[in-house]
Amino acid sequence: MTLVLDSLDVRYGGVHAVRELSLEVAPGEIVGLIGPNGAGKSSTLHAIMGLAPASGSVRLGDRELLGLRPEDVARAGVSLVPEGRRIFGELTVEENLRIGFAAHRARGGRLDDVYEQFPILHEFRSRQAGVLSGGQQQQLAIGRALVAEPEVLLLDEPSLGLAPSVVDVVFDALTAIKERGLGVLLVEQRAQRTVAAADRSVVLNSGLVRLTLTPADADDTEKLVGAYLA
Amino acid sequence: MTITWQNLADGVALGAIYALMAVGIGLVFGVLRLVNFAYGQLVMAGAFALAISSQQGWPLWVGIVLCFATVLVLSVAMDYLVFRPLRGHSPAVMLVATFAVAFLLENVALLKFGSLGKIATSVASLNRPWSIGGVDIRKISIVAVIVTVLCLFLLYVLLERTTIGLHMRAASMDSATARMLGVRANRVISFAVLISGAFAAVVAIMLTVQTPLVTPDFALRDTIVVLAGVVVGGLNRPIPATLGGFGIGFATGVLGGALPSAQSQYLPTFVFAVVILVLLVRPRGLFDFSKTVERV
Amino acid sequence: MRRLAAYQEVVPPLVLVVAAALLGTLVSVSTQAYFTDTLVKVTIVIALYVFIGNSGVLSFGHVAFVALGAWTAGVLTVPISEKPATMPNLAHFLMHRHVGSVTSLVLAAFVGAIAALLVGAPLMRLSGLAAGIATFAVLEITYNLLQYEERVGPGLNTFSSVPETTGLRQAGIGAAVCVVAAFLYARSRFGRLLRATREDDAAARAVGTSVYRQRLIAFTLSGALAGFAGGMYVHLLPVQIDSVHLDLTFITLAMLVVGGSGSLLGAVVGALAVSAIDSYLSVAENGTSLLGWHIDLPSGTAEIVVGVVMAAVLILRPNGITNGRELRLWR
């Protein structure tokens, strides 16, 4: 199912974080959402999950998601990997993953697929999640979101604070995820990496869409910088 | 000051009962970030149910069922009418609100039952002593410990081995993220409220053994003392909170019996001074050694 | 005229207080007691507003200062000849001292202020739930100490032989003075700085405001006002330690919440409104007639209704009747 944002508007009190954003994420594609700090990228993701006050429309297939509680959005098939990972440090790795089942539409569900994709999680499955490194925790956060077998995966700055080699692992995982037919909306600060990996990247600045880039633009530094500073 | 085996037994029994109250208060705090000042009133309601049943001459099991029913219904009502509408407000507002509810319920009881109270005699037989190795220990002391251990064990199994338990633990660590993963906030809260209520009912039954006279301020002093213990032990995490409840119950039970009254009358001052000290110096609690950042 | 307009916000609360006092002169002497009691409670609630309203920090402990004020004023105004009878264990310097009622009020305020300063020094670093619990602990400590310490007061006994000098006029003047004091504080630089921290304390700190210092100043002032109220209280009716403990804490907090903790007008409105409900219901508990119907409510209904109203306001309109704002009549 395609995730469709239509004139999404997010306001926090007097701050207009996102203005009339329209965007589509189809199954099997990675859409990047880049832009400078405060552009409204995180706010967009939060609005989709029902964590921020928003108006407009957010549809998954023919189901309207705007106005639903976060747990219901998750159950509808949208999973968020939040900024800063937000794993439950005192629970074990396996327990963290099992929480992901809460949003699973059907009963049951297996961890095998996730363990296959992220072998390190299998190795650490009985350890407390808090002892994992940043990169491992990021894999856990993604794995946890995948456990629910969502239609659309949202990621909020997954490469934040990670070493470049670890970022590779994350982006490889994203490619594998897209190949399984999920739609991916990727919010990132690392513009170049994102533009190269995504099918298309939308540049957001002050809540507005400035530009849409394709992987061909990944090496065009001038264009990238220009989009950010517009 | 001489401490007898009786004192120690009393201390352990009171500690066990207070530990249950601490868990009851801590469970709801974990998922709602709300300190239920009115928890003592739940115990009071259960105790009154027992008293009415015993007055009517109904068999013990009827009294117990009535006690549980009353407390659970009242808990759910509190949740729907007060806790949920206040979700998202500051913890201080919630504290004032539960303070209001406590005050309200105490006065309702005053209205219905008068200040003289009622007597619950159904479980009184537990107040009689067993002779163990030449020492008289009241049956209730032993029963209290067994019951508490059993309840805590059941809770442990629930939290560690069931899905809802996992959800509850996650929700008390980070409720926003838990919800984002599909954990149903309302279901988790309802569960916590029900378990908390069940524990209040158990506490009511055990307290009426030692204090068969049930008055509208039944368990009010106990609640305040337990709250102090929970804050000192550690409000944010279940084990420190329980230890704090047990600790203060034990200390109160032993010292209350062992100290001559001239010295024990200033015990509350000492206890509350410790509470203030802990809040200033180690706000997460004396027994809280976790690394997660929490704000009281 | 411009200068005067800046002071206009003190007018509505002042008018209400004066009106309440005047209304009290119109009723029977027995009913007058309700009005006087109300005006003393107004003073306590104003004290609460000075701290809670301006800082946004909860305090459960102010009734401790009321108690200390009552103890101070009571002990010092009981005629020396009567003291050995009711307070035989009184400390020497208190046993042989006697002051006039007005002096005792000043001393009560002073004691309240000192106590608040001593308590506030460590506690003003706390916020939120911790502040609520810590100030509650202060209340309990004070209650416990005053209960058993017979060297400073009657302990568990009720104060007796205290001259009943708090009449309608005295309570009215006392309340009016406190309204003005609270207003002047709120308008002052200190009040404004403190309110800035209430809105956004990170921003306030960034411009160099010492949150701690401003809170301590407000806490001390509110301690003085609470002590003063305690002094008036002990001269109104026989005070016993339980009458300055949880019940009084609850009702005064309820008054502030219902009126709106953010404004001085809220404190006054809340106190008057809740008092009116409470007094009316208390009278109705003894049997009364309303619009031709005879009403006879069971005893204790008053507190229940107040409790329900308070909970309802907290849930439905958390900023109270006044929505936390003062009333400006022009501009």
GROMACS .gro file of N, CA and C in nm, chain C residues 76-125:
model
  150
  602LEU      N    1   0.149   3.386   7.295
  602LEU     CA    2   0.189   3.516   7.349
  602LEU      C    3   0.071   3.601   7.393
  603THR      N    4  -0.050   3.567   7.353
  603THR     CA    5  -0.162   3.652   7.394
  603THR      C    6  -0.251   3.589   7.500
  604VAL      N    7  -0.224   3.465   7.535
  604VAL     CA    8  -0.299   3.408   7.647
  604VAL      C    9  -0.253   3.483   7.772
  605PRO      N   10  -0.345   3.530   7.856
  605PRO     CA   11  -0.304   3.605   7.975
  605PRO      C   12  -0.207   3.522   8.059
  606ILE      N   13  -0.104   3.587   8.110
  606ILE     CA   14   0.000   3.515   8.182
  606ILE      C   15  -0.056   3.430   8.296
  607SER      N   16  -0.161   3.482   8.358
  607SER     CA   17  -0.219   3.408   8.470
  607SER      C   18  -0.281   3.276   8.427
  608GLU      N   19  -0.325   3.272   8.302
  608GLU     CA   20  -0.393   3.151   8.255
  608GLU      C   21  -0.296   3.045   8.207
  609LYS      N   22  -0.175   3.089   8.174
  609LYS     CA   23  -0.085   2.996   8.105
  609LYS      C   24  -0.055   2.868   8.182
  610PRO      N   25  -0.023   2.879   8.311
  610PRO     CA   26   0.012   2.753   8.379
  610PRO      C   27  -0.100   2.650   8.376
  611ALA      N   28  -0.223   2.700   8.368
  611ALA     CA   29  -0.336   2.607   8.372
  611ALA      C   30  -0.344   2.522   8.245
  612THR      N   31  -0.337   2.588   8.130
  612THR     CA   32  -0.357   2.514   8.007
  612THR      C   33  -0.226   2.469   7.941
  613MET      N   34  -0.117   2.540   7.969
  613MET     CA   35   0.011   2.506   7.905
  613MET      C   36   0.120   2.501   8.011
  614PRO      N   37   0.112   2.402   8.099
  614PRO     CA   38   0.204   2.400   8.213
  614PRO      C   39   0.350   2.380   8.176
  615ASN      N   40   0.377   2.321   8.062
  615ASN     CA   41   0.517   2.291   8.027
  615ASN      C   42   0.581   2.395   7.938
  616LEU      N   43   0.517   2.509   7.929
  616LEU     CA   44   0.567   2.613   7.840
  616LEU      C   45   0.707   2.657   7.880
  617ALA      N   46   0.788   2.686   7.778
  617ALA     CA   47   0.924   2.734   7.805
  617ALA      C   48   0.920   2.865   7.882
  618HIS      N   49   1.022   2.888   7.957
  618HIS     CA   50   1.024   3.001   8.050
  618HIS      C   51   1.000   3.134   7.982
  619PHE      N   52   1.069   3.157   7.871
  619PHE     CA   53   1.058   3.291   7.811
  619PHE      C   54   0.920   3.313   7.750
  620LEU      N   55   0.847   3.203   7.723
  620LEU     CA   56   0.713   3.219   7.669
  620LEU      C   57   0.610   3.231   7.781
  621MET      N   58   0.642   3.166   7.894
  621MET     CA   59   0.547   3.161   8.004
  621MET      C   60   0.522   3.300   8.061
  622HIS      N   61   0.625   3.381   8.063
  622HIS     CA   62   0.612   3.508   8.131
  622HIS      C   63   0.605   3.626   8.037
  623ARG      N   64   0.570   3.600   7.914
  623ARG     CA   65   0.560   3.709   7.819
  623ARG      C   66   0.416   3.725   7.774
  624HIS      N   67   0.378   3.847   7.750
  624HIS     CA   68   0.244   3.871   7.696
  624HIS      C   69   0.249   3.992   7.604
  625VAL      N   70   0.186   3.982   7.490
  625VAL     CA   71   0.183   4.098   7.400
  625VAL      C   72   0.040   4.124   7.358
  626GLY      N   73   0.019   4.240   7.301
  626GLY     CA   74  -0.112   4.275   7.252
  626GLY      C   75  -0.143   4.195   7.125
  627SER      N   76  -0.270   4.195   7.089
  627SER     CA   77  -0.311   4.114   6.974
  627SER      C   78  -0.242   4.157   6.846
  628VAL      N   79  -0.238   4.287   6.824
  628VAL     CA   80  -0.180   4.333   6.698
  628VAL      C   81  -0.032   4.296   6.691
  629THR      N   82   0.036   4.316   6.804
  629THR     CA   83   0.178   4.280   6.807
  629THR      C   84   0.194   4.131   6.778
  630SER      N   85   0.102   4.054   6.834
  630SER     CA   86   0.115   3.910   6.814
  630SER      C   87   0.101   3.874   6.666
  631LEU      N   88   0.019   3.950   6.596
  631LEU     CA   89   0.004   3.924   6.453
  631LEU      C   90   0.135   3.951   6.380
  632VAL      N   91   0.197   4.062   6.416
  632VAL     CA   92   0.324   4.095   6.351
  632VAL      C   93   0.427   3.987   6.380
  633LEU      N   94   0.431   3.944   6.507
  633LEU     CA   95   0.526   3.839   6.543
  633LEU      C   96   0.495   3.709   6.470
  634ALA      N   97   0.365   3.681   6.455
  634ALA     CA   98   0.325   3.559   6.384
  634ALA      C   99   0.376   3.564   6.240
  635ALA      N  100   0.361   3.680   6.177
  635ALA     CA  101   0.410   3.695   6.040
  635ALA      C  102   0.561   3.675   6.036
  636PHE      N  103   0.626   3.731   6.136
  636PHE     CA  104   0.771   3.724   6.142
  636PHE      C  105   0.816   3.578   6.156
  637VAL      N  106   0.753   3.508   6.248
  637VAL     CA  107   0.788   3.367   6.268
  637VAL      C  108   0.763   3.288   6.140
  638GLY      N  109   0.651   3.315   6.076
  638GLY     CA  110   0.620   3.248   5.951
  638GLY      C  111   0.728   3.272   5.847
  639ALA      N  112   0.773   3.397   5.840
  639ALA     CA  113   0.875   3.431   5.741
  639ALA      C  114   1.006   3.359   5.770
  640ILE      N  115   1.047   3.360   5.897
  640ILE     CA  116   1.174   3.295   5.931
  640ILE      C  117   1.166   3.145   5.901
  641ALA      N  118   1.054   3.085   5.943
  641ALA     CA  119   1.038   2.941   5.919
  641ALA      C  120   1.045   2.912   5.770
  642ALA      N  121   0.977   2.995   5.691
  642ALA     CA  122   0.976   2.974   5.546
  642ALA      C  123   1.116   2.988   5.489
  643LEU      N  124   1.188   3.085   5.541
  643LEU     CA  125   1.324   3.105   5.493
  643LEU      C  126   1.411   2.984   5.524
  644LEU      N  127   1.399   2.931   5.646
  644LEU     CA  128   1.480   2.816   5.684
  644LEU      C  129   1.443   2.693   5.604
  645VAL      N  130   1.313   2.674   5.585
  645VAL     CA  131   1.265   2.558   5.509
  645VAL      C  132   1.296   2.574   5.361
  646GLY      N  133   1.277   2.695   5.313
  646GLY     CA  134   1.295   2.719   5.170
  646GLY      C  135   1.439   2.709   5.125
  647ALA      N  136   1.531   2.743   5.216
  647ALA     CA  137   1.672   2.744   5.176
  647ALA      C  138   1.713   2.612   5.110
  648PRO      N  139   1.688   2.498   5.174
  648PRO     CA  140   1.722   2.375   5.103
  648PRO      C  141   1.621   2.336   4.997
  649LEU      N  142   1.493   2.367   5.017
  649LEU     CA  143   1.389   2.309   4.933
  649LEU      C  144   1.364   2.379   4.801
  650MET      N  145   1.406   2.505   4.788
  650MET     CA  146   1.367   2.578   4.667
  650MET      C  147   1.439   2.531   4.541
  651ARG      N  148   1.533   2.439   4.560
  651ARG     CA  149   1.595   2.383   4.441
  651ARG      C  150   1.504   2.283   4.372
   0.00000   0.00000   0.00000
